[in-house]
Structure formats: C-alpha cells, structure tokens
PDB file of C-alpha atoms in Angstrom:
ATOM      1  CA  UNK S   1     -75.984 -15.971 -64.390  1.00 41.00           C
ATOM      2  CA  UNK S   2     -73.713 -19.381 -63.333  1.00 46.00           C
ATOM      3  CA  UNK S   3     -73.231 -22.062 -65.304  1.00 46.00           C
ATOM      4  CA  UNK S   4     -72.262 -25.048 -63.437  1.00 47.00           C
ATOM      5  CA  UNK S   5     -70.435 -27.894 -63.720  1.00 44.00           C
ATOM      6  CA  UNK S   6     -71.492 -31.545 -62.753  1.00 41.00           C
ATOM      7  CA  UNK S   7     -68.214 -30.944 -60.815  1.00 41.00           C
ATOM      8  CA  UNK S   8     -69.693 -28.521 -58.686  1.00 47.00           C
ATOM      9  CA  UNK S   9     -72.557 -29.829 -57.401  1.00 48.00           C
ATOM     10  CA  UNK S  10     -70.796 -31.363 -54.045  1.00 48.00           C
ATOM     11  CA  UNK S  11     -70.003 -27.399 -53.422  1.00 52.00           C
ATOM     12  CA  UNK S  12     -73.324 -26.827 -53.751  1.00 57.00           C
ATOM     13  CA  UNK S  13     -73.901 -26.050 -50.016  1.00 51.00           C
ATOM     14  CA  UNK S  14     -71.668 -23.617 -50.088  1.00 54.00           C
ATOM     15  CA  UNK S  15     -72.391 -21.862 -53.466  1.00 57.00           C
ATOM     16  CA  UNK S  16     -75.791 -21.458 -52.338  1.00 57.00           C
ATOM     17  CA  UNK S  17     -74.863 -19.866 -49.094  1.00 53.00           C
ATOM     18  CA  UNK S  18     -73.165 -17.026 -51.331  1.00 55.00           C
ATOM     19  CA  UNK S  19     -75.925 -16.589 -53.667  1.00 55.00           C
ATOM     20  CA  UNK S  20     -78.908 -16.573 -51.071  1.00 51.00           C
ATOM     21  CA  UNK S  21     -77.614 -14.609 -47.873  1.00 55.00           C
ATOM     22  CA  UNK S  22     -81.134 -13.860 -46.372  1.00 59.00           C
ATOM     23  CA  UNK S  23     -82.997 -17.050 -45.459  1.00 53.00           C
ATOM     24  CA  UNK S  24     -86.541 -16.100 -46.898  1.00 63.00           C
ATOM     25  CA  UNK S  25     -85.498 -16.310 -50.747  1.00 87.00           C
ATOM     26  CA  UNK S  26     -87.368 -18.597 -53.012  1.00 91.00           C
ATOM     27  CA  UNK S  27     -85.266 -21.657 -55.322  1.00 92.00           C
ATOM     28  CA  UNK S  28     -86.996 -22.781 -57.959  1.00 93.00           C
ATOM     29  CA  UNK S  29     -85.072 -25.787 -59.579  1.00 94.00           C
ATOM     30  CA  UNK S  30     -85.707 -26.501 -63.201  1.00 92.00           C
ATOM     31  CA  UNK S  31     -85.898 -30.683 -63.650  1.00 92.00           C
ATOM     32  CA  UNK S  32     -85.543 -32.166 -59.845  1.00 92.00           C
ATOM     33  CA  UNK S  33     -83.978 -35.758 -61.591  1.00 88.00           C
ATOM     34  CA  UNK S  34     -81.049 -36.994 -59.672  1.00 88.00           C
ATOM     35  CA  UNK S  35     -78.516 -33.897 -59.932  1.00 89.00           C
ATOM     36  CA  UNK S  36     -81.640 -31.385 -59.387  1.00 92.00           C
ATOM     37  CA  UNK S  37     -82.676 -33.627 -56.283  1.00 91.00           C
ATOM     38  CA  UNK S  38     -79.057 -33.096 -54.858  1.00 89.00           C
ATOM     39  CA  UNK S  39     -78.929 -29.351 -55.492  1.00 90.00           C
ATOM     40  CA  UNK S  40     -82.149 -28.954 -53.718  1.00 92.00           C
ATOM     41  CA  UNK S  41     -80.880 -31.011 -51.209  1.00 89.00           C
ATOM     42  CA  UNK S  42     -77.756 -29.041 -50.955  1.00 87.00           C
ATOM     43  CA  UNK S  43     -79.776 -26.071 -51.127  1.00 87.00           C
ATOM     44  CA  UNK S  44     -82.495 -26.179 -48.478  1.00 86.00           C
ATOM     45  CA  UNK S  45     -80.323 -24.470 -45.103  1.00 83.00           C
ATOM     46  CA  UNK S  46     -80.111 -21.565 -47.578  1.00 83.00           C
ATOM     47  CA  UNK S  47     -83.726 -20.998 -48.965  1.00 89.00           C
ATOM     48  CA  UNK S  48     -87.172 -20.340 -47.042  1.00 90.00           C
ATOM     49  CA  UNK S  49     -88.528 -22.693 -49.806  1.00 92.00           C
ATOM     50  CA  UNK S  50     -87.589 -24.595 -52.587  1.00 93.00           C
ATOM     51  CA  UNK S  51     -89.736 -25.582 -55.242  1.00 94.00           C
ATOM     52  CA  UNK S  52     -88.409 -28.651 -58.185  1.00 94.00           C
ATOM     53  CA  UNK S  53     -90.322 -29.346 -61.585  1.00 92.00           C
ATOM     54  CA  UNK S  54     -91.081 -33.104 -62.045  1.00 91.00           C
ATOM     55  CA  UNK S  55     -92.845 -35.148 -64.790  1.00 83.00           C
ATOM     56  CA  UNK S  56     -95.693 -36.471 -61.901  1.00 76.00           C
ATOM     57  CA  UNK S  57     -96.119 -36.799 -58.455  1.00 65.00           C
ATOM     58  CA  UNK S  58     -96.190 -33.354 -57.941  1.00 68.00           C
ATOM     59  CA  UNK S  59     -96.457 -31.970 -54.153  1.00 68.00           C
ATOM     60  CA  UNK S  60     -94.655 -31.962 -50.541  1.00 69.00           C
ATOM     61  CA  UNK S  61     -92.689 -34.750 -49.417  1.00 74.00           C
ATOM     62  CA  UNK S  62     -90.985 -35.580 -46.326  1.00 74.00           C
ATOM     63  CA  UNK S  63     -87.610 -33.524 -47.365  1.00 83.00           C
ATOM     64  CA  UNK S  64     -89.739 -30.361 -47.437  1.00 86.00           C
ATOM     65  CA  UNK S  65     -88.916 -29.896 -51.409  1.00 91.00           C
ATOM     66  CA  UNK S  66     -92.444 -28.383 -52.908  1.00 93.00           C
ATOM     67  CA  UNK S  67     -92.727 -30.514 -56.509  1.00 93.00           C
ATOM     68  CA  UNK S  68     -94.620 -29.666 -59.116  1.00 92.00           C
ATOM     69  CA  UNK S  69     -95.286 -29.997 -63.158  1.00 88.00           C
ATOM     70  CA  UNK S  70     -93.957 -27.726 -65.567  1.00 84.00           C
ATOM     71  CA  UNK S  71     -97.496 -26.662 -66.347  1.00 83.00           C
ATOM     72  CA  UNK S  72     -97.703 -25.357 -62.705  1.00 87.00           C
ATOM     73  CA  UNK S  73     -94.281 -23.698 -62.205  1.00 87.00           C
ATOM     74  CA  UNK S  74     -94.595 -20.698 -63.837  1.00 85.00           C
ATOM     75  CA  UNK S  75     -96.513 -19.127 -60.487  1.00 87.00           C
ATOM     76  CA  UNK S  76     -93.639 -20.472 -58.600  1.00 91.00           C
ATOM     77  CA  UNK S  77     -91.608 -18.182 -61.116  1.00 90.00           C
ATOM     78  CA  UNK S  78     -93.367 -15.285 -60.377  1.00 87.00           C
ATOM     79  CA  UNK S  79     -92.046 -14.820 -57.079  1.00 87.00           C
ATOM     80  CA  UNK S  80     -88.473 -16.647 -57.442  1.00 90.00           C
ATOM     81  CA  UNK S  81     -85.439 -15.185 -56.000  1.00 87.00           C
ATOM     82  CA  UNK S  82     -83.336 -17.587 -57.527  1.00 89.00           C
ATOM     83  CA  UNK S  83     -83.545 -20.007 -60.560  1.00 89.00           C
ATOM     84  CA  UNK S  84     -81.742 -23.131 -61.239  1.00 91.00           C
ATOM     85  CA  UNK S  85     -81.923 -25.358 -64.518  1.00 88.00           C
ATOM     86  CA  UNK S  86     -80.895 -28.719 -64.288  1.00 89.00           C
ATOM     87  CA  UNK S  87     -83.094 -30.449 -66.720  1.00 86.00           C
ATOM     88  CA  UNK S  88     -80.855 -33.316 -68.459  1.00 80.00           C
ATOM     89  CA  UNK S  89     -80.291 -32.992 -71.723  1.00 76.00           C
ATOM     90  CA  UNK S  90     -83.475 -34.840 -73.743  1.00 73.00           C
ATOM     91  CA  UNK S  91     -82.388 -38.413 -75.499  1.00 72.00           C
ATOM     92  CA  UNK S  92     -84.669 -36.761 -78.449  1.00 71.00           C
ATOM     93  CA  UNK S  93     -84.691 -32.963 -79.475  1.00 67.00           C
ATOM     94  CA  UNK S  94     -87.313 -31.243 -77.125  1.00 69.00           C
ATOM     95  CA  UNK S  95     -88.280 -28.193 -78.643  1.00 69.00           C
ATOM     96  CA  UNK S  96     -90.877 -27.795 -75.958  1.00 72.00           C
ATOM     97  CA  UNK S  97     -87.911 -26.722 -73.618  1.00 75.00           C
ATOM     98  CA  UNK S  98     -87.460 -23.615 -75.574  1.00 74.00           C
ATOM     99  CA  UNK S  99     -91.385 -22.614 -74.259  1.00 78.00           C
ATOM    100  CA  UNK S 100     -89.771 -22.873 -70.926  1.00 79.00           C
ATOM    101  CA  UNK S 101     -87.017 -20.494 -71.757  1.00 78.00           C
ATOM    102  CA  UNK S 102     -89.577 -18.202 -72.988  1.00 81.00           C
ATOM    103  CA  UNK S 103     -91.020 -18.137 -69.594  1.00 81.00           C
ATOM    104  CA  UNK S 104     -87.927 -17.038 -68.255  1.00 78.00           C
ATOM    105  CA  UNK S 105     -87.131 -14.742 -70.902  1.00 78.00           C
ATOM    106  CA  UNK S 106     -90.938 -13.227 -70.369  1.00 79.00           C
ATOM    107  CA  UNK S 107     -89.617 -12.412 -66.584  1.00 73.00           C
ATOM    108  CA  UNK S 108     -86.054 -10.984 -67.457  1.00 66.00           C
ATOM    109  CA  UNK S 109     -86.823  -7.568 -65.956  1.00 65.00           C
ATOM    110  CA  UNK S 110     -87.158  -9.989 -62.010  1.00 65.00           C
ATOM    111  CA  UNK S 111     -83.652  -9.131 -60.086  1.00 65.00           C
ATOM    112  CA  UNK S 112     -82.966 -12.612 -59.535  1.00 76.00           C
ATOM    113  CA  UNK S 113     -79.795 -15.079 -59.678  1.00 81.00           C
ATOM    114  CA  UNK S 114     -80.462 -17.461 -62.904  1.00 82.00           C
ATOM    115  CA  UNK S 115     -78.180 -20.616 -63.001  1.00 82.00           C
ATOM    116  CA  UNK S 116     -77.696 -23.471 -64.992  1.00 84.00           C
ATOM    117  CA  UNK S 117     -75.701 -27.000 -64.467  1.00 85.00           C
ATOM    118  CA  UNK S 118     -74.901 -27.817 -68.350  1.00 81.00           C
ATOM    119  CA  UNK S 119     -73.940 -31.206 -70.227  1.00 82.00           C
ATOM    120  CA  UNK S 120     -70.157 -31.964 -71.577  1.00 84.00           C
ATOM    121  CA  UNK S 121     -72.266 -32.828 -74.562  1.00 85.00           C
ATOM    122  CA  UNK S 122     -72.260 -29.081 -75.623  1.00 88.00           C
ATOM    123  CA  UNK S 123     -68.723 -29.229 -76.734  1.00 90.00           C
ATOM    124  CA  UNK S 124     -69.484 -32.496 -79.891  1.00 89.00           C
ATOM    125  CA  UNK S 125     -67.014 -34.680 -80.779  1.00 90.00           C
ATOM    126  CA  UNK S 126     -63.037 -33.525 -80.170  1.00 93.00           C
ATOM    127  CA  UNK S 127     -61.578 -36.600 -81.363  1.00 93.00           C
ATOM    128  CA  UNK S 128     -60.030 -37.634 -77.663  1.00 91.00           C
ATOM    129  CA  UNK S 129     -58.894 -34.305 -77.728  1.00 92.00           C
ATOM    130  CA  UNK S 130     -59.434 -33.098 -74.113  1.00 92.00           C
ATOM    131  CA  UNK S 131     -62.220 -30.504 -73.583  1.00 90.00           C
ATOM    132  CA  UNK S 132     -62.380 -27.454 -71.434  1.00 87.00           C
ATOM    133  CA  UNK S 133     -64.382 -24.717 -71.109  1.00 84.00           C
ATOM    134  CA  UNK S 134     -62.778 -23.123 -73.087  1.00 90.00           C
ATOM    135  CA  UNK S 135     -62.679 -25.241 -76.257  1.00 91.00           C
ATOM    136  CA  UNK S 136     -65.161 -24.809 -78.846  1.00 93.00           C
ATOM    137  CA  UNK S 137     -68.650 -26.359 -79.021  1.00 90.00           C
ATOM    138  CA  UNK S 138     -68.434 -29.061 -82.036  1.00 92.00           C
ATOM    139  CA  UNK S 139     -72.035 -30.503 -81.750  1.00 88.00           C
ATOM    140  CA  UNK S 140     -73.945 -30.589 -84.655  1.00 87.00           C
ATOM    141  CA  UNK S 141     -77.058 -28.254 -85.229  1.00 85.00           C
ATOM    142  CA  UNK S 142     -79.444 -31.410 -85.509  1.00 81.00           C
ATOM    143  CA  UNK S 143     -78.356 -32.484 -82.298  1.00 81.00           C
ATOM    144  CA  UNK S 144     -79.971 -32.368 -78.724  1.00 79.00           C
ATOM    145  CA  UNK S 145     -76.728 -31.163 -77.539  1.00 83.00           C
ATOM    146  CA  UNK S 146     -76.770 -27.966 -80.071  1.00 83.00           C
ATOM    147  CA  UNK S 147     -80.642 -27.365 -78.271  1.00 80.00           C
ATOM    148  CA  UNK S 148     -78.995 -27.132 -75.290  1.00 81.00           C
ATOM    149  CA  UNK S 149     -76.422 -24.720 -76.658  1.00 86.00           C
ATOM    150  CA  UNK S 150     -79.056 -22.416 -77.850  1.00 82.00           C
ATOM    151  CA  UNK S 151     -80.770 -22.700 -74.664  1.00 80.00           C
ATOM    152  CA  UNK S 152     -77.424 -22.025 -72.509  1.00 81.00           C
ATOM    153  CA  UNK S 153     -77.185 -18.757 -74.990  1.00 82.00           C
ATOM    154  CA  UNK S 154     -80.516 -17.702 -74.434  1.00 78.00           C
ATOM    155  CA  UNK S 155     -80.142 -18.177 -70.586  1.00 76.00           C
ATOM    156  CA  UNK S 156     -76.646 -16.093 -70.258  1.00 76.00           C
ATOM    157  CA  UNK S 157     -78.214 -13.122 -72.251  1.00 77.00           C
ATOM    158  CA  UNK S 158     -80.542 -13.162 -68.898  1.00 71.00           C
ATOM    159  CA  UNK S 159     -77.815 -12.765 -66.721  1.00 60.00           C
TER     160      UNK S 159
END
C-alpha cells in the first residue's frame, strides 16, 4: 500500500513505471475528479488499461480512460492489478464510501498494489503549527476528515 501526497502527483509518471513493470496490468482509479484525471493521465504509458469511477457519463473517451459508475466498478475490480483512490474528501460525511472499502476489503486475498492520494485535512486543526506526516491526526470524530482517517486505516491494513 502507498499513500500519496498531492505533492506527488507530478511524479506520477514515474511512480507508476515502478509499480506496473509489465505493460498488460489493469489501473483502476477510485474518483477520476481533477487529481484522479491527472493520475490516469500520468498513468496510461504504464497500464494496458485504465479504468476511473465517475458520478455520470460513464464510458470511452478520446484519452482512452474507460469511465464508469461506482455501481459498475466492482467487475473492473475483479481483475485489477493495481488500485488507486483518489476520491476527494466529501463536503458532507459519506458513509456510503465505507461500502466501497468493503469491496476492497471483500478482495484482500488479490496480489495487487492498493494506493491512496489522502487530504491534509486528516491531521485537524494544529493551531499554525506546521504539519507533517508525522504529526498527529487532530480531526474530530464527527468530521469528514476523521471518515477519511478510518478509511486510510482500513486501506493500509490491505497492504
């Protein structure tokens, strides 16, 4: 398992290179918004395909990136080499990401790279403090952010 940083994602090229040696590997990119669009960007030299969950509008398009609805992604799990969650964190609390998770979770025994691209949001409010990853995560349970903690947790125990 990776967790990446926003930071990151102009190395993408060359992270995915590492991760998916042999060109007929599958990416499936969890939430294909703005930073999931430029990972899959970044990512298709390296994969045979690469499949992106959207909200509608699901299907090819000219940059070759296969999109399709949560509902339908789970057969595009099946057969994944390599994961990648990038769903922003929700302005509301989304339990319905957890069911997603689950998915994942139902597939752990799959010998496949799992990686996620997190939120600063994790780490709550450090009074201007500065924040690394190393300092502790100070959001609050009620938040969105502490969803995302609890998915990040559930995620790493897949690794």
């Amino acid at each position: 398992l990776v967790v990446l940083t926003f930071l990151l994602v102009a190395n993408l090229p060359a992270s995915f290179a590492l991760v998916a040696p042999e060109l007929n590997q599958k990416l499936v990119i969890l939430g294909l918004g703005r930073v999931g669009n430029e990972c899959a960007k970044a990512a298709s030299d390296s994969f045979e395909q690469v499949v992106g969950t959207v909200r509608s509008s699901s299907g090819q398009k000219d940059d070759g990136i296969l999109r399709v609805s949560l509902d339908e992604v789970e057969e595009h799990l099946n057969d994944a080499s390599h994961v990648l969650w990038t769903i922003p964190l929700p302005k509301e609390r989304d339990e319905s990401l957890k069911g997603l998770i689950e998915k994942l979770e139902s597939q752990q025994d799959k010998s496949r790279w799992t990686g996620m691209i997190s939120t600063t949001g994790v780490y709550g409010n450090h009074d201007g403090a500065w924040v690394s990853e190393e300092s502790p995560l100070l959001c609050t349970p009620e938040s969105n952010a502490h969803l995302y903690v609890e998915l990040e947790q559930r995620i790493m125990k897949m690794g």
